Amino acid sequence: MDLFEDARSRLYEVLERLEVSDDVRERLSQPVLSLQVSIPVRMDDGHLCVFKGWRVQYSNILGPTKGGIRFHTNVNQTEVTTLSFWMAVKCAVVGLPYGGGKGGVEVDPKSLSLLELEQLARGYIRAIADVIGPDRDIPAPDVNTNATVMGWMADEYDHIVRRQTPAAITGKPVELGGSIGRVAATGRGALQVLDLWVEREGRSPEDLTVAIQGFGNAAYHFASLAHQKGYRIVALSDSQGAIHSEKGLEPDPIWEEKTRNRDLTGMVYCDDSVRGQADRVQEIPQDALLTLDVDVLVLAALEDQIHEGNVDDVQAGAILEIANGPLTSAADAALWKRGVPVLPDVLANTGGVIVSYLEWIQNRTGDYWDEATVNQRLAERLGKETGRVLDRAEEEGVSYRTAAYLEGVERIATAINRRGNRQDWD
Ligand code: GLU
């Protein structure tokens, strides 16, 4: 089964539980718009490189489509479609007035110079400009894109439409209308979801060990805030290696070291790795991190990390998904059978898109808020929606993921029916 089929099978399962009209299944079984583009970039040495990119708008039932843009060698149409589907579910789970979209370019961005990267970002926006906009589809950062990249994209979009349109792209630098608090939002939100669950379980952060796969922006902010709260981070990994310390790791100095040796490209990407710590702590194979005996395993890298082939070796007491889709549905089902709770992506990583929504509101009203206000609004929304999901899981005896999908899909289904349904005529 490909990634999209696998993801959609979860939707179909949930639709069976919900008594909704066939219209809902029909409307949600395929994307509204799927655009493939080519992006020509003149490289520094003079030759022309044409990159493949996509923008997929999955569902616009609840509002304009919303979702990030990823730069990665594994990007393809199926991946972007799946990620756009998850965005649609995710926005609905936390009650945002958005549908779901996603974009991506097939590229190894770390092999580009800073100027080439800027040309790629601008070229991508030129290629998709006709289908985006504040009321249509609003891009944001995702894997390997950040505020700097969003700044270039927002500038390019403003040039194309010949007016200042900050609400067209979120995750921008604060100086260009980005929201304070957006950079840390995904990690902050994920920690809040974990905290709420830990509290319900009657446990306390000081007693819990945590291993984190992935050490990009979201994972770093999660780790830093979790460490401050008293959780013991015993392992971290990134694309180059993994480190382990039973005594506990300090995320801030590790992040500083990872981001210290910056050349020009380093303005956007880290050049170093958590492996730089290897002389002080134990280096372990990346896969070994996934099977450590910890209280919480945090998956903050890419999709499909735990699957039928390694799920039986997972020893963690619970899983927190900061990445999108890190478990296959087979792995998810196996963990549910074993009684290992999973705090799912469509709830746990919504901090980013929630603060994107707050950024969009600030851009549209011209009323800009301080960090405390942004964090408070994030916490209020996420606290309320997490409560609904955890309660529903308990009441219906289903996994947290199923409960989140029930909440989100029910909202989308209601809106589909309100837009007109055959049943209205029966
Ligand atoms: N790329 C992030 C996600 O997967 C953020 C999307 C957004 O802010 O629109 O949730």
XYZ file of C-alpha atoms and ligand atoms in Angstrom:
436
model
C 0.000 0.000 0.000
C 1.422 3.431 -0.826
C 1.612 6.235 1.702
C -1.608 7.875 0.521
C -3.635 4.645 0.409
C -2.389 3.850 3.896
C -3.361 7.294 5.203
C -6.747 7.241 3.495
C -7.564 3.816 4.927
C -7.678 5.485 8.349
C -10.185 7.998 7.024
C -12.402 5.203 5.675
C -12.249 3.403 9.017
C -13.392 6.524 10.814
C -16.146 7.189 8.264
C -17.534 3.746 9.027
C -17.832 4.644 12.694
C -19.429 7.997 11.945
C -22.842 7.816 10.390
C -22.360 10.336 7.618
C -23.634 10.575 4.075
C -21.782 9.024 1.125
C -21.074 12.572 -0.057
C -18.448 12.867 2.665
C -16.538 9.804 1.531
C -16.703 10.969 -2.070
C -15.554 14.507 -1.279
C -12.714 13.374 0.962
C -11.331 10.556 -1.145
C -9.231 12.744 -3.452
C -7.616 16.187 -3.509
C -9.418 19.245 -4.849
C -6.389 20.389 -6.811
C -3.027 18.845 -7.548
C -0.467 20.898 -9.387
C 2.924 19.727 -10.612
C 5.369 22.422 -11.655
C 8.925 22.681 -12.909
C 11.194 25.300 -11.456
C 14.196 26.357 -13.541
C 17.123 27.664 -11.487
C 20.317 29.132 -12.960
C 23.029 27.590 -10.791
C 26.082 29.514 -9.614
C 28.304 27.808 -12.196
C 25.993 28.940 -15.020
C 24.176 25.700 -15.821
C 20.404 25.429 -15.604
C 18.790 22.970 -13.223
C 15.065 22.282 -13.464
C 13.506 21.082 -10.196
C 10.163 19.296 -9.821
C 7.659 20.757 -7.382
C 4.064 20.213 -6.288
C 1.263 22.017 -4.515
C -1.723 19.942 -3.504
C -4.940 21.350 -2.042
C -6.723 18.454 -0.444
C -9.909 19.896 0.996
C -11.244 23.452 1.118
C -14.495 22.615 2.868
C -13.670 24.430 6.113
C -11.791 27.349 4.569
C -8.760 28.203 2.449
C -6.235 25.387 2.241
C -3.261 25.614 4.579
C 0.026 23.802 4.894
C 3.778 23.913 4.607
C 6.298 23.536 1.806
C 9.034 20.951 2.142
C 12.376 20.756 0.332
C 13.643 17.175 0.389
C 14.971 14.510 -1.968
C 12.072 12.182 -1.072
C 9.336 14.657 -2.055
C 6.944 13.313 -4.698
C 3.306 13.723 -5.620
C 2.092 10.894 -3.386
C 3.928 12.278 -0.379
C 2.651 15.818 -0.901
C -0.913 14.548 -1.425
C -0.735 12.534 1.793
C 0.695 15.438 3.745
C -2.073 17.696 2.391
C -4.665 15.161 3.532
C -3.160 15.126 7.028
C -3.242 18.945 7.056
C -6.986 18.848 6.285
C -7.595 16.491 9.203
C -5.240 18.407 11.489
C -6.801 21.838 10.903
C -10.242 20.350 11.541
C -9.134 18.568 14.742
C -8.138 21.881 16.328
C -11.077 23.803 14.892
C -9.222 26.119 12.504
C -11.189 27.696 9.626
C -8.878 26.035 7.102
C -8.787 23.129 4.726
C -5.566 21.236 4.091
C -2.804 21.742 1.559
C 0.884 20.994 1.179
C 3.733 21.747 -1.172
C 7.153 20.421 -1.856
C 10.166 20.418 -4.121
C 12.285 17.355 -4.886
C 15.730 18.676 -3.996
C 18.619 18.199 -1.605
C 18.580 21.790 -0.333
C 21.851 21.365 1.558
C 23.652 20.883 -1.748
C 22.582 24.355 -2.956
C 24.303 27.675 -2.309
C 22.309 30.295 -0.475
C 21.642 32.182 -3.723
C 20.520 29.019 -5.516
C 18.215 28.243 -2.616
C 16.683 31.720 -2.789
C 16.159 31.336 -6.555
C 14.473 27.981 -5.979
C 12.167 29.427 -3.296
C 11.203 32.383 -5.524
C 10.804 30.166 -8.600
C 8.514 27.826 -6.677
C 6.241 30.727 -5.686
C 6.172 32.039 -9.279
C 5.109 28.560 -10.394
C 2.226 28.227 -7.911
C 1.249 31.919 -7.519
C -2.049 31.502 -9.388
C -3.437 29.013 -6.893
C -2.362 30.580 -3.577
C -3.422 33.687 -1.636
C -4.835 34.676 1.778
C -8.349 33.396 0.958
C -7.290 30.496 -1.185
C -4.220 28.577 -0.040
C -1.657 29.729 2.517
C 1.814 28.107 2.508
C 4.124 27.893 5.536
C 7.408 26.222 6.520
C 7.877 22.459 6.704
C 10.893 20.118 6.541
C 14.003 22.071 5.411
C 12.196 25.394 4.990
C 12.149 28.114 7.627
C 11.401 31.808 8.245
C 14.246 32.914 5.941
C 12.803 30.851 3.075
C 9.262 32.123 3.839
C 10.626 35.685 3.732
C 11.912 35.184 0.166
C 8.645 33.535 -0.837
C 6.497 36.295 0.690
C 8.607 38.951 -1.063
C 8.235 37.157 -4.398
C 4.472 36.847 -3.936
C 4.152 40.573 -3.138
C 6.043 41.389 -6.348
C 3.786 39.137 -8.424
C 0.504 40.558 -7.098
C 1.971 44.096 -6.865
C 0.758 44.726 -3.322
C 1.712 43.909 0.249
C -0.037 40.634 1.044
C 1.479 39.330 4.279
C -1.423 36.918 4.961
C -0.524 34.892 1.842
C 2.308 33.034 3.597
C 2.842 32.290 7.302
C 5.966 31.472 9.251
C 7.610 34.642 7.921
C 10.349 36.541 9.733
C 8.815 38.766 12.428
C 10.074 41.870 10.584
C 7.934 40.907 7.566
C 4.774 40.337 9.591
C 5.600 36.920 11.017
C 4.157 36.108 14.426
C 6.291 36.159 17.512
C 6.212 32.621 18.884
C 5.764 30.869 15.516
C 9.267 29.361 15.457
C 8.814 27.575 18.791
C 5.092 26.860 18.310
C 5.195 23.258 17.042
C 7.514 22.149 19.855
C 5.601 24.154 22.460
C 2.284 22.687 21.337
C 3.630 19.122 21.336
C 4.857 19.558 24.901
C 1.467 20.879 25.973
C -0.258 17.804 24.537
C 2.249 15.537 26.299
C 1.848 17.450 29.583
C -1.937 17.152 29.476
C -1.680 13.420 28.902
C 0.955 12.978 31.640
C -1.271 14.874 34.059
C -4.256 12.634 33.255
C -2.101 9.589 33.825
C -1.263 10.937 37.274
C 2.452 10.974 36.492
C 4.986 13.758 36.660
C 7.635 14.943 34.150
C 10.534 14.350 36.581
C 9.833 10.608 36.523
C 9.780 10.302 32.748
C 12.583 9.537 30.308
C 12.305 10.734 26.709
C 14.083 9.760 23.463
C 13.696 12.067 20.469
C 14.160 11.047 16.839
C 14.951 14.175 14.802
C 16.542 17.394 15.980
C 15.238 20.089 13.674
C 13.361 23.211 14.701
C 10.266 21.545 16.179
C 12.212 18.857 18.032
C 14.729 21.328 19.432
C 12.057 23.616 20.892
C 10.180 20.629 22.263
C 13.365 19.253 23.848
C 14.412 22.560 25.329
C 11.012 23.268 26.906
C 10.604 19.648 28.044
C 14.041 19.727 29.698
C 13.068 22.933 31.531
C 9.915 21.180 32.758
C 11.927 18.322 34.247
C 11.585 15.541 31.653
C 14.856 13.628 31.263
C 15.932 13.617 27.605
C 18.113 10.511 27.329
C 18.599 10.295 23.561
C 18.553 12.516 20.485
C 19.181 11.834 16.816
C 19.331 13.690 13.524
C 19.980 12.707 9.911
C 23.647 12.067 10.679
C 23.668 10.186 13.972
C 22.280 9.571 17.449
C 23.499 10.143 21.012
C 22.474 8.638 24.323
C 23.045 9.450 27.986
C 21.167 7.783 30.856
C 21.944 10.806 33.055
C 20.185 13.072 30.595
C 21.162 15.446 27.780
C 20.974 19.241 27.763
C 19.247 20.284 24.537
C 20.344 23.943 24.467
C 24.149 23.487 24.285
C 23.698 20.616 21.825
C 21.584 22.839 19.584
C 24.092 25.665 19.899
C 26.879 23.355 18.846
C 24.834 21.915 15.972
C 24.120 25.394 14.632
C 27.473 27.033 15.510
C 29.662 26.386 12.469
C 27.534 28.250 10.013
C 28.745 29.156 6.585
C 26.414 31.002 4.222
C 24.054 28.076 3.696
C 24.104 27.650 7.445
C 21.907 30.757 7.654
C 19.172 28.341 6.666
C 20.540 24.898 7.557
C 22.702 23.506 10.317
C 26.024 22.177 9.172
C 26.756 20.196 12.263
C 25.063 17.227 13.851
C 24.210 16.015 17.336
C 27.154 13.658 16.665
C 29.409 16.584 17.566
C 28.665 15.599 21.180
C 29.995 12.106 20.727
C 33.184 12.670 22.737
C 31.089 13.558 25.804
C 28.189 11.150 25.509
C 27.632 7.739 24.002
C 26.999 7.537 20.262
C 24.422 4.906 19.259
C 23.070 3.740 15.876
C 20.099 5.845 14.748
C 17.780 2.822 14.649
C 18.719 1.915 18.219
C 17.092 5.127 19.447
C 13.708 3.854 18.263
C 13.925 0.743 20.405
C 15.241 2.263 23.648
C 13.407 1.398 26.840
C 12.092 4.895 27.597
C 8.822 6.278 28.918
C 8.165 8.446 25.869
C 9.501 8.061 22.342
C 9.140 11.296 20.384
C 9.118 10.928 16.593
C 10.111 14.241 15.054
C 11.777 13.291 11.762
C 9.894 11.963 8.732
C 7.003 9.636 7.896
C 7.091 5.802 8.013
C 9.724 5.471 10.730
C 7.957 2.729 12.674
C 6.463 0.017 10.526
C 5.715 -3.696 10.567
C 9.437 -4.434 10.387
C 10.454 -2.713 13.634
C 7.278 -2.150 15.656
C 7.778 -5.323 17.712
C 11.134 -3.996 18.936
C 9.682 -0.713 20.218
C 9.912 -0.715 24.013
C 8.744 2.831 24.752
C 5.821 3.270 27.146
C 4.164 5.900 24.905
C 4.749 7.663 21.599
C 4.443 11.351 20.769
C 4.297 12.211 17.054
C 5.787 15.589 16.171
C 6.548 14.560 12.574
C 3.663 13.953 10.201
C 2.876 10.271 9.720
C 5.842 8.638 11.480
C 3.879 5.382 12.078
C 2.374 3.251 9.346
C -1.216 2.217 10.010
C -0.041 -1.380 10.615
C 2.449 -0.199 13.266
C -0.215 2.019 14.783
C -2.630 -0.914 15.029
C 0.054 -3.143 16.572
C 0.863 -0.536 19.238
C -2.829 -0.086 20.048
C -3.154 -3.852 20.502
C -0.172 -3.838 22.858
C -1.687 -0.937 24.825
C 1.048 1.573 23.926
C -0.629 5.000 23.768
C 0.183 7.193 20.761
C -0.381 10.943 20.910
C -1.033 11.425 17.183
C 0.455 13.932 14.729
C -2.920 15.439 13.816
C -3.169 16.685 17.400
C 0.388 16.744 18.765
C 2.008 18.802 16.002
C -0.769 21.353 15.515
C 1.018 24.093 17.489
C 2.704 25.261 14.278
C -0.432 25.631 12.216
C -2.334 27.146 15.145
C 0.232 29.944 15.430
C 0.230 30.234 11.618
C -3.489 30.927 11.986
C -2.720 33.555 14.652
C -0.160 35.076 12.262
C -2.757 35.189 9.470
C -5.222 36.967 11.789
C -2.557 39.502 12.819
C -1.667 40.113 9.147
C -5.299 40.652 8.203
C -6.180 42.939 11.104
C -2.877 44.789 11.402
C -3.080 44.227 15.153
C 0.175 42.563 16.298
C 0.434 40.739 19.625
C 3.242 40.100 22.087
C 4.646 36.651 22.823
C 2.576 36.135 25.967
C -0.655 36.780 24.041
C 0.320 34.429 21.204
C 1.358 31.663 23.608
C -1.794 32.100 25.642
C -4.049 31.838 22.575
C -2.144 28.779 21.421
C -2.463 27.166 24.857
C -6.179 27.942 25.134
C -7.093 26.427 21.791
C -4.822 23.416 22.057
C -5.812 22.760 25.668
C -9.496 22.731 24.799
C -9.149 20.576 21.678
C -6.753 18.122 23.336
C -9.246 17.741 26.174
C -11.983 16.889 23.659
C -9.815 14.263 21.947
C -8.612 12.605 25.168
C -12.175 12.559 26.557
C -13.574 11.076 23.378
C -10.945 8.342 23.316
C -11.906 7.399 26.866
C -15.655 7.565 26.245
C -15.600 5.525 23.040
C -12.763 3.173 23.988
C -10.728 4.092 20.905
C -7.127 5.195 20.344
C -6.202 8.874 20.590
C -5.657 8.883 16.835
C -9.110 7.484 16.113
C -10.625 9.991 18.547
C -8.793 12.875 16.849
C -9.926 11.705 13.410
C -13.502 11.347 14.690
C -13.423 14.945 15.946
C -11.847 16.367 12.793
C -13.724 14.349 10.197
C -17.024 15.026 11.961
C -16.396 18.760 11.627
C -15.568 18.431 7.940
C -18.576 16.156 7.371
C -20.944 18.609 9.038
C -19.649 21.423 6.826
C -20.034 19.244 3.708
C -23.653 18.603 4.625
C -24.285 22.279 5.374
C -23.076 23.150 1.896
C -25.969 21.121 0.489
C -26.694 17.451 0.584
C -29.055 15.086 -1.162
C -30.481 14.196 2.244
C -31.830 17.744 2.527
C -34.209 16.794 -0.274
C -35.301 13.414 1.045
N 4.273 22.385 8.129
C 3.599 22.507 9.379
C 2.684 21.327 9.576
O 2.868 20.274 9.016
C 2.929 23.857 9.562
C 1.865 24.195 8.569
C 1.363 25.642 8.694
O 1.791 26.363 9.568
O 0.536 25.978 7.852
O 1.788 21.375 10.388
